[in-house]
Short mmCIF file of the C-alpha atoms (twelve columns), coordinates in Angstrom:
data_MODEL
# 
_entry.id   MODEL 
# 
loop_
_atom_site.group_PDB 
_atom_site.id 
_atom_site.type_symbol 
_atom_site.label_atom_id 
_atom_site.label_alt_id 
_atom_site.label_comp_id 
_atom_site.label_asym_id 
_atom_site.label_seq_id 
_atom_site.Cartn_x 
_atom_site.Cartn_y 
_atom_site.Cartn_z 
_atom_site.pdbx_PDB_model_num 
ATOM 1   C CA . GLU A 1   99.104  122.050 158.105 1 
ATOM 2   C CA . ARG A 2   102.667 122.308 159.352 1 
ATOM 3   C CA . VAL A 3   104.550 118.995 159.603 1 
ATOM 4   C CA . SER A 4   106.712 119.106 162.663 1 
ATOM 5   C CA . ARG A 5   108.341 115.671 162.595 1 
ATOM 6   C CA . PRO A 6   109.750 113.568 159.826 1 
ATOM 7   C CA . VAL A 7   108.733 110.014 158.892 1 
ATOM 8   C CA . THR A 8   111.832 108.669 160.576 1 
ATOM 9   C CA . ASP A 9   112.441 110.388 163.884 1 
ATOM 10  C CA . GLY A 10  115.889 109.740 165.229 1 
ATOM 11  C CA . GLY A 11  116.373 106.605 163.107 1 
ATOM 12  C CA . PHE A 12  113.163 104.693 163.904 1 
ATOM 13  C CA . ALA A 13  109.919 104.273 161.978 1 
ATOM 14  C CA . THR A 14  106.983 106.494 162.852 1 
ATOM 15  C CA . SER A 15  103.273 105.918 162.384 1 
ATOM 16  C CA . SER A 16  102.950 109.026 160.210 1 
ATOM 17  C CA . VAL A 17  104.793 112.144 159.155 1 
ATOM 18  C CA . ALA A 18  103.310 114.059 162.068 1 
ATOM 19  C CA . ALA A 19  103.688 111.583 164.908 1 
ATOM 20  C CA . GLY A 20  106.738 109.927 166.376 1 
ATOM 21  C CA . GLY A 21  107.216 106.394 167.590 1 
ATOM 22  C CA . PRO A 22  107.631 103.119 165.733 1 
ATOM 23  C CA . SER A 23  104.775 102.143 163.422 1 
ATOM 24  C CA . VAL A 24  105.856 98.508  163.392 1 
ATOM 25  C CA . SER A 25  105.720 96.595  166.653 1 
ATOM 26  C CA . GLU A 26  109.173 95.759  167.987 1 
ATOM 27  C CA . TYR A 27  110.749 97.162  164.797 1 
ATOM 28  C CA . GLU A 28  113.767 98.404  166.702 1 
ATOM 29  C CA . GLN A 29  114.423 95.121  168.458 1 
ATOM 30  C CA . PRO A 30  117.470 93.149  167.296 1 
ATOM 31  C CA . ASP A 31  116.793 90.928  164.261 1 
ATOM 32  C CA . CYS A 32  116.210 87.278  164.975 1 
ATOM 33  C CA . GLU A 33  119.102 84.993  164.357 1 
ATOM 34  C CA . GLY A 34  118.778 82.031  162.033 1 
ATOM 35  C CA . GLY A 35  116.551 79.279  163.312 1 
ATOM 36  C CA . SER A 36  113.880 81.229  165.188 1 
ATOM 37  C CA . ASP A 37  111.577 81.326  162.225 1 
ATOM 38  C CA . ARG A 38  112.710 78.104  160.549 1 
ATOM 39  C CA . PRO A 39  110.056 76.357  158.427 1 
ATOM 40  C CA . GLY A 40  108.823 72.986  159.671 1 
ATOM 41  C CA . TYR A 41  110.270 71.139  156.681 1 
ATOM 42  C CA . LEU A 42  113.844 72.062  157.644 1 
ATOM 43  C CA . PRO A 43  115.492 69.863  160.314 1 
ATOM 44  C CA . ASP A 44  117.016 71.272  163.487 1 
ATOM 45  C CA . ALA A 45  120.503 70.091  162.680 1 
ATOM 46  C CA . ALA A 46  123.641 71.910  163.833 1 
ATOM 47  C CA . ILE A 47  125.623 70.574  160.880 1 
ATOM 48  C CA . LEU A 48  123.371 72.495  158.461 1 
ATOM 49  C CA . GLU A 49  124.366 75.718  160.205 1 
ATOM 50  C CA . ARG A 50  128.044 74.937  159.511 1 
ATOM 51  C CA . VAL A 51  127.175 73.915  155.943 1 
ATOM 52  C CA . SER A 52  125.303 77.171  155.434 1 
ATOM 53  C CA . HIS A 53  128.318 79.199  156.601 1 
ATOM 54  C CA . GLY A 54  130.487 77.212  154.173 1 
ATOM 55  C CA . VAL A 55  128.021 77.860  151.333 1 
ATOM 56  C CA . HIS A 56  128.092 81.538  152.163 1 
ATOM 57  C CA . VAL A 57  131.904 81.656  151.874 1 
ATOM 58  C CA . LEU A 58  131.802 79.622  148.634 1 
ATOM 59  C CA . TRP A 59  129.205 82.059  147.298 1 
ATOM 60  C CA . TRP A 60  131.694 84.912  147.639 1 
ATOM 61  C CA . VAL A 61  134.488 82.901  145.958 1 
ATOM 62  C CA . THR A 62  132.091 82.180  143.092 1 
ATOM 63  C CA . LEU A 63  131.238 85.856  142.914 1 
ATOM 64  C CA . VAL A 64  134.882 86.724  142.299 1 
ATOM 65  C CA . GLY A 65  134.958 84.249  139.399 1 
ATOM 66  C CA . ALA A 66  131.704 85.696  138.067 1 
ATOM 67  C CA . LEU A 67  133.180 89.184  138.218 1 
ATOM 68  C CA . VAL A 68  136.186 88.061  136.177 1 
ATOM 69  C CA . ALA A 69  133.913 86.274  133.671 1 
ATOM 70  C CA . GLY A 70  131.646 89.318  133.381 1 
ATOM 71  C CA . THR A 71  134.561 91.646  132.761 1 
ATOM 72  C CA . MET A 72  135.872 89.338  130.050 1 
ATOM 73  C CA . TYR A 73  132.387 89.161  128.603 1 
ATOM 74  C CA . LEU A 74  132.231 92.907  128.136 1 
ATOM 75  C CA . ALA A 75  135.845 93.088  126.880 1 
ATOM 76  C CA . LYS A 76  134.943 90.575  124.160 1 
ATOM 77  C CA . GLY A 77  132.058 92.735  122.979 1 
ATOM 78  C CA . ALA A 78  129.301 90.872  124.819 1 
ATOM 79  C CA . VAL A 79  129.720 87.750  122.635 1 
ATOM 80  C CA . GLU A 80  127.492 84.959  123.926 1 
ATOM 81  C CA . PRO A 81  129.701 82.285  125.557 1 
ATOM 82  C CA . ALA A 82  129.369 78.597  124.826 1 
ATOM 83  C CA . TRP A 83  128.017 76.248  127.494 1 
ATOM 84  C CA . GLU A 84  130.974 74.121  128.558 1 
ATOM 85  C CA . VAL A 85  132.879 73.048  131.632 1 
ATOM 86  C CA . GLY A 86  136.625 73.575  131.480 1 
ATOM 87  C CA . PHE A 87  139.590 75.871  132.165 1 
ATOM 88  C CA . SER A 88  138.565 78.542  129.678 1 
ATOM 89  C CA . TYR A 89  136.530 81.722  129.423 1 
ATOM 90  C CA . ASP A 90  133.457 79.795  128.363 1 
ATOM 91  C CA . GLY A 91  134.023 77.260  131.153 1 
ATOM 92  C CA . LEU A 92  134.464 79.982  133.800 1 
ATOM 93  C CA . PHE A 93  131.330 81.745  132.610 1 
ATOM 94  C CA . THR A 94  129.289 78.534  132.702 1 
ATOM 95  C CA . VAL A 95  130.544 77.231  136.056 1 
ATOM 96  C CA . ALA A 96  130.289 80.620  137.781 1 
ATOM 97  C CA . GLY A 97  126.767 81.078  136.451 1 
ATOM 98  C CA . LEU A 98  125.444 77.646  137.381 1 
ATOM 99  C CA . LEU A 99  127.249 77.398  140.695 1 
ATOM 100 C CA . GLY A 100 126.357 80.949  141.742 1 
ATOM 101 C CA . THR A 101 122.699 80.348  140.928 1 
ATOM 102 C CA . THR A 102 122.610 77.079  142.878 1 
ATOM 103 C CA . LEU A 103 124.283 78.636  145.890 1 
ATOM 104 C CA . SER A 104 121.934 81.614  145.775 1 
ATOM 105 C CA . PHE A 105 118.927 79.331  145.818 1 
ATOM 106 C CA . TYR A 106 120.382 77.428  148.798 1 
ATOM 107 C CA . LEU A 107 121.059 80.627  150.767 1 
ATOM 108 C CA . TYR A 108 117.579 81.993  150.090 1 
ATOM 109 C CA . PHE A 109 115.528 78.870  150.727 1 
ATOM 110 C CA . VAL A 110 117.687 77.062  153.327 1 
ATOM 111 C CA . GLY A 111 120.776 78.929  154.537 1 
ATOM 112 C CA . ARG A 112 119.092 82.055  155.824 1 
ATOM 113 C CA . HIS A 113 117.007 79.978  158.223 1 
ATOM 114 C CA . TYR A 114 120.163 78.624  159.896 1 
ATOM 115 C CA . ILE A 115 122.570 81.569  159.874 1 
ATOM 116 C CA . GLY A 116 120.193 84.528  159.534 1 
ATOM 117 C CA . THR A 117 120.363 87.358  157.025 1 
ATOM 118 C CA . GLY A 118 123.121 89.391  158.607 1 
ATOM 119 C CA . ASP A 119 120.886 91.776  160.560 1 
ATOM 120 C CA . ALA A 120 118.702 92.713  157.600 1 
ATOM 121 C CA . GLY A 121 116.981 96.079  157.787 1 
ATOM 122 C CA . ARG A 122 119.507 97.768  160.080 1 
ATOM 123 C CA . ASN A 123 121.960 100.559 159.490 1 
ATOM 124 C CA . ARG A 124 125.528 99.782  158.476 1 
ATOM 125 C CA . ASP A 125 126.852 100.854 161.890 1 
ATOM 126 C CA . SER A 126 124.774 98.164  163.594 1 
ATOM 127 C CA . PHE A 127 126.574 95.236  161.961 1 
ATOM 128 C CA . GLY A 128 128.532 93.470  164.644 1 
ATOM 129 C CA . THR A 129 131.320 92.204  162.430 1 
ATOM 130 C CA . LEU A 130 132.610 92.495  158.875 1 
ATOM 131 C CA . TYR A 131 131.445 88.904  158.325 1 
ATOM 132 C CA . LYS A 132 127.877 89.939  159.185 1 
ATOM 133 C CA . THR A 133 128.134 92.723  156.643 1 
ATOM 134 C CA . PHE A 134 129.172 90.315  153.888 1 
ATOM 135 C CA . GLN A 135 126.554 87.854  155.043 1 
ATOM 136 C CA . HIS A 136 123.840 90.524  154.701 1 
ATOM 137 C CA . ALA A 137 125.038 91.427  151.215 1 
ATOM 138 C CA . ALA A 138 125.070 87.779  150.120 1 
ATOM 139 C CA . MET A 139 121.567 87.155  151.418 1 
ATOM 140 C CA . GLU A 140 120.194 90.261  149.753 1 
ATOM 141 C CA . THR A 141 121.824 89.349  146.442 1 
ATOM 142 C CA . ALA A 142 120.640 85.755  146.678 1 
ATOM 143 C CA . MET A 143 117.080 86.982  147.211 1 
ATOM 144 C CA . VAL A 144 117.264 89.264  144.162 1 
ATOM 145 C CA . THR A 145 118.788 86.431  142.087 1 
ATOM 146 C CA . VAL A 146 115.920 84.034  142.972 1 
ATOM 147 C CA . TRP A 147 113.206 86.525  142.100 1 
ATOM 148 C CA . VAL A 148 114.857 87.681  138.864 1 
ATOM 149 C CA . ILE A 149 115.093 84.089  137.674 1 
ATOM 150 C CA . ALA A 150 111.458 83.581  138.700 1 
ATOM 151 C CA . GLY A 151 110.509 86.625  136.666 1 
ATOM 152 C CA . TYR A 152 112.350 85.350  133.605 1 
ATOM 153 C CA . LEU A 153 110.765 81.929  133.844 1 
ATOM 154 C CA . LEU A 154 107.314 83.429  134.290 1 
ATOM 155 C CA . TYR A 155 107.839 85.608  131.242 1 
ATOM 156 C CA . GLU A 156 109.357 82.931  129.013 1 
ATOM 157 C CA . TYR A 157 106.788 80.238  129.842 1 
ATOM 158 C CA . GLY A 158 104.004 82.773  129.603 1 
ATOM 159 C CA . MET A 159 105.098 83.723  126.107 1 
ATOM 160 C CA . ALA A 160 105.440 80.074  125.113 1 
ATOM 161 C CA . ILE A 161 102.084 78.932  126.482 1 
ATOM 162 C CA . PHE A 162 99.916  81.895  125.501 1 
ATOM 163 C CA . ALA A 163 101.866 82.900  122.334 1 
ATOM 164 C CA . PHE A 164 101.874 86.600  123.175 1 
ATOM 165 C CA . ASP A 165 103.561 88.928  120.675 1 
ATOM 166 C CA . ILE A 166 104.768 91.785  122.871 1 
ATOM 167 C CA . GLN A 167 105.957 93.845  119.894 1 
ATOM 168 C CA . SER A 168 102.598 93.720  118.164 1 
ATOM 169 C CA . LEU A 169 100.816 94.599  121.436 1 
ATOM 170 C CA . ALA A 170 103.162 97.559  121.957 1 
ATOM 171 C CA . ASN A 171 102.646 98.805  118.432 1 
ATOM 172 C CA . SER A 172 98.857  98.464  118.791 1 
ATOM 173 C CA . ALA A 173 98.812  100.259 122.164 1 
ATOM 174 C CA . GLY A 174 100.644 103.288 120.780 1 
ATOM 175 C CA . VAL A 175 100.968 106.023 123.350 1 
ATOM 176 C CA . LEU A 176 99.600  103.716 126.044 1 
ATOM 177 C CA . THR A 177 102.807 101.675 125.895 1 
ATOM 178 C CA . PRO A 178 104.898 104.168 127.970 1 
ATOM 179 C CA . VAL A 179 101.924 104.478 130.311 1 
ATOM 180 C CA . PHE A 180 102.044 100.704 130.827 1 
ATOM 181 C CA . GLY A 181 105.783 100.917 131.400 1 
ATOM 182 C CA . ALA A 182 105.241 103.490 134.135 1 
ATOM 183 C CA . LEU A 183 102.514 101.373 135.754 1 
ATOM 184 C CA . LEU A 184 104.811 98.383  135.710 1 
ATOM 185 C CA . GLY A 185 107.101 100.408 137.927 1 
ATOM 186 C CA . LEU A 186 104.529 100.097 140.702 1 
ATOM 187 C CA . ILE A 187 105.592 96.506  141.193 1 
ATOM 188 C CA . PRO A 188 108.091 96.241  144.096 1 
ATOM 189 C CA . GLY A 189 111.390 94.510  143.434 1 
ATOM 190 C CA . CYS A 190 113.458 94.392  140.282 1 
ATOM 191 C CA . ALA A 191 112.560 91.117  138.501 1 
ATOM 192 C CA . ALA A 192 109.771 92.533  136.365 1 
ATOM 193 C CA . HIS A 193 111.830 95.532  135.387 1 
ATOM 194 C CA . ILE A 194 114.852 93.476  134.331 1 
ATOM 195 C CA . VAL A 195 112.563 91.456  132.093 1 
ATOM 196 C CA . PHE A 196 111.126 94.692  130.701 1 
ATOM 197 C CA . ALA A 197 114.640 95.953  129.972 1 
ATOM 198 C CA . GLN A 198 115.287 92.733  128.054 1 
ATOM 199 C CA . LEU A 199 112.194 93.394  125.913 1 
ATOM 200 C CA . TYR A 200 113.800 96.652  124.835 1 
ATOM 201 C CA . ALA A 201 117.537 95.790  124.635 1 
ATOM 202 C CA . ILE A 202 117.430 92.215  123.281 1 
ATOM 203 C CA . GLU A 203 114.033 91.607  121.701 1 
ATOM 204 C CA . GLU A 204 113.382 95.225  120.620 1 
ATOM 205 C CA . ALA A 205 109.722 94.703  121.448 1 
ATOM 206 C CA . VAL A 206 109.027 97.906  123.357 1 
ATOM 207 C CA . PRO A 207 109.904 101.544 122.523 1 
ATOM 208 C CA . PHE A 208 112.505 103.559 124.381 1 
ATOM 209 C CA . SER A 209 109.739 105.806 125.688 1 
ATOM 210 C CA . ALA A 210 108.262 102.852 127.598 1 
ATOM 211 C CA . LEU A 211 111.671 101.853 128.951 1 
ATOM 212 C CA . SER A 212 112.316 105.430 130.144 1 
ATOM 213 C CA . ALA A 213 108.928 105.613 131.863 1 
ATOM 214 C CA . ASN A 214 109.575 102.309 133.576 1 
ATOM 215 C CA . ALA A 215 113.082 103.353 134.705 1 
ATOM 216 C CA . ILE A 216 111.720 106.577 136.295 1 
ATOM 217 C CA . SER A 217 108.694 104.919 137.912 1 
ATOM 218 C CA . GLN A 218 110.230 101.837 139.544 1 
ATOM 219 C CA . ASP A 219 111.485 101.873 143.106 1 
ATOM 220 C CA . GLY A 220 113.068 98.432  142.961 1 
ATOM 221 C CA . ASP A 221 113.906 96.575  146.180 1 
ATOM 222 C CA . ALA A 222 114.072 99.840  148.120 1 
ATOM 223 C CA . LEU A 223 110.260 99.762  148.322 1 
ATOM 224 C CA . PHE A 224 110.170 96.608  150.491 1 
ATOM 225 C CA . PRO A 225 111.643 98.079  153.712 1 
ATOM 226 C CA . LEU A 226 109.603 101.271 153.263 1 
ATOM 227 C CA . LEU A 227 106.409 99.164  152.916 1 
ATOM 228 C CA . ALA A 228 107.295 97.393  156.147 1 
ATOM 229 C CA . ILE A 229 108.019 100.624 158.014 1 
ATOM 230 C CA . ASP A 230 105.284 102.905 156.690 1 
ATOM 231 C CA . ALA A 231 102.945 101.665 153.950 1 
ATOM 232 C CA . LYS A 232 101.301 105.090 153.496 1 
ATOM 233 C CA . ALA A 233 104.656 106.775 152.898 1 
ATOM 234 C CA . ALA A 234 105.590 104.007 150.447 1 
ATOM 235 C CA . LEU A 235 102.375 104.602 148.479 1 
ATOM 236 C CA . ILE A 236 102.998 108.339 148.343 1 
ATOM 237 C CA . ALA A 237 106.627 107.799 147.252 1 
ATOM 238 C CA . THR A 238 105.436 105.485 144.489 1 
ATOM 239 C CA . ILE A 239 102.958 108.078 143.200 1 
ATOM 240 C CA . TYR A 240 105.703 110.700 143.255 1 
ATOM 241 C CA . THR A 241 107.748 108.610 140.794 1 
ATOM 242 C CA . THR A 242 104.875 107.283 138.646 1 
ATOM 243 C CA . VAL A 243 103.360 110.630 137.685 1 
ATOM 244 C CA . PRO A 244 106.563 112.138 136.211 1 
ATOM 245 C CA . ALA A 245 107.315 108.764 134.628 1 
ATOM 246 C CA . VAL A 246 104.045 108.917 132.656 1 
ATOM 247 C CA . LEU A 247 104.715 112.525 131.613 1 
ATOM 248 C CA . VAL A 248 108.245 111.819 130.456 1 
ATOM 249 C CA . GLY A 249 107.266 108.588 128.653 1 
ATOM 250 C CA . VAL A 250 104.362 110.162 126.780 1 
ATOM 251 C CA . GLY A 251 106.491 113.220 126.008 1 
ATOM 252 C CA . LEU A 252 109.258 111.071 124.540 1 
ATOM 253 C CA . TYR A 253 106.729 109.114 122.499 1 
ATOM 254 C CA . HIS A 254 105.264 112.241 120.908 1 
ATOM 255 C CA . LEU A 255 108.166 114.659 120.735 1 
ATOM 256 C CA . TRP A 256 111.334 112.658 120.178 1 
ATOM 257 C CA . PRO A 257 111.386 110.921 116.788 1 
ATOM 258 C CA . TYR A 258 113.957 108.313 117.884 1 
ATOM 259 C CA . ALA A 259 112.061 107.301 120.999 1 
ATOM 260 C CA . GLN A 260 110.589 104.203 119.365 1 
ATOM 261 C CA . TYR A 261 113.858 102.649 118.246 1 
ATOM 262 C CA . GLY A 262 116.481 100.778 120.174 1 
ATOM 263 C CA . PHE A 263 119.902 102.388 120.409 1 
ATOM 264 C CA . GLY A 264 122.977 102.320 122.598 1 
ATOM 265 C CA . VAL A 265 122.781 98.576  123.142 1 
ATOM 266 C CA . VAL A 266 125.963 96.479  122.964 1 
ATOM 267 C CA . GLY A 267 125.502 93.919  120.247 1 
# 
């Protein structure tokens, strides 16, 4: 059957690849500003809106410090910094990390309900001001930060409580390990995949074939807006990436003798 119209016709979501018109009610309406969907536990206080704008600006200042610290971290050969507060490389790394994490949690759980998310889900041309563009970027990054930390905590506490040995499980699973890596890519977002990359790069618990399969399969945070616009198209797109991920992962496991060993990791 000939498909005459794309999934997105003229910039808006459609109900299917063959029919036009938005599939999500009022999808094209302007995004709600902060406060319209505020949870009941947050007070209706104008001062918190001003505080949230201040936190947003401070978040960007902290990001600059984190960029400097990260560059120095790589220049030093990725040597683990000491936890300290002071006017030094270790102090900058510690303060930028702790402060940036705290500000990200505030923006995600509190700030976005007062100042909005900077017109999330819209094209770049629709941002009213440069400030809104930066606000959108900060809110998106804060959301990713929160969920990545949640993924790490879930993994670390899960390993501590249930005493899982990922490396032994991966060795026992054999060729099924890259298959599992590809299936893990079905999970939207990036938190689970960052943890999986740590299993390869730091703990050397999974083979490179599994990491490759996971990298090909995952759609990251890009899957969230597609799920909201057209769930069927999102499912099809996920299958399109998962099938080749399994093939590549299994192929690496069987055909490439170095596929089960870590390499290329700064250490």
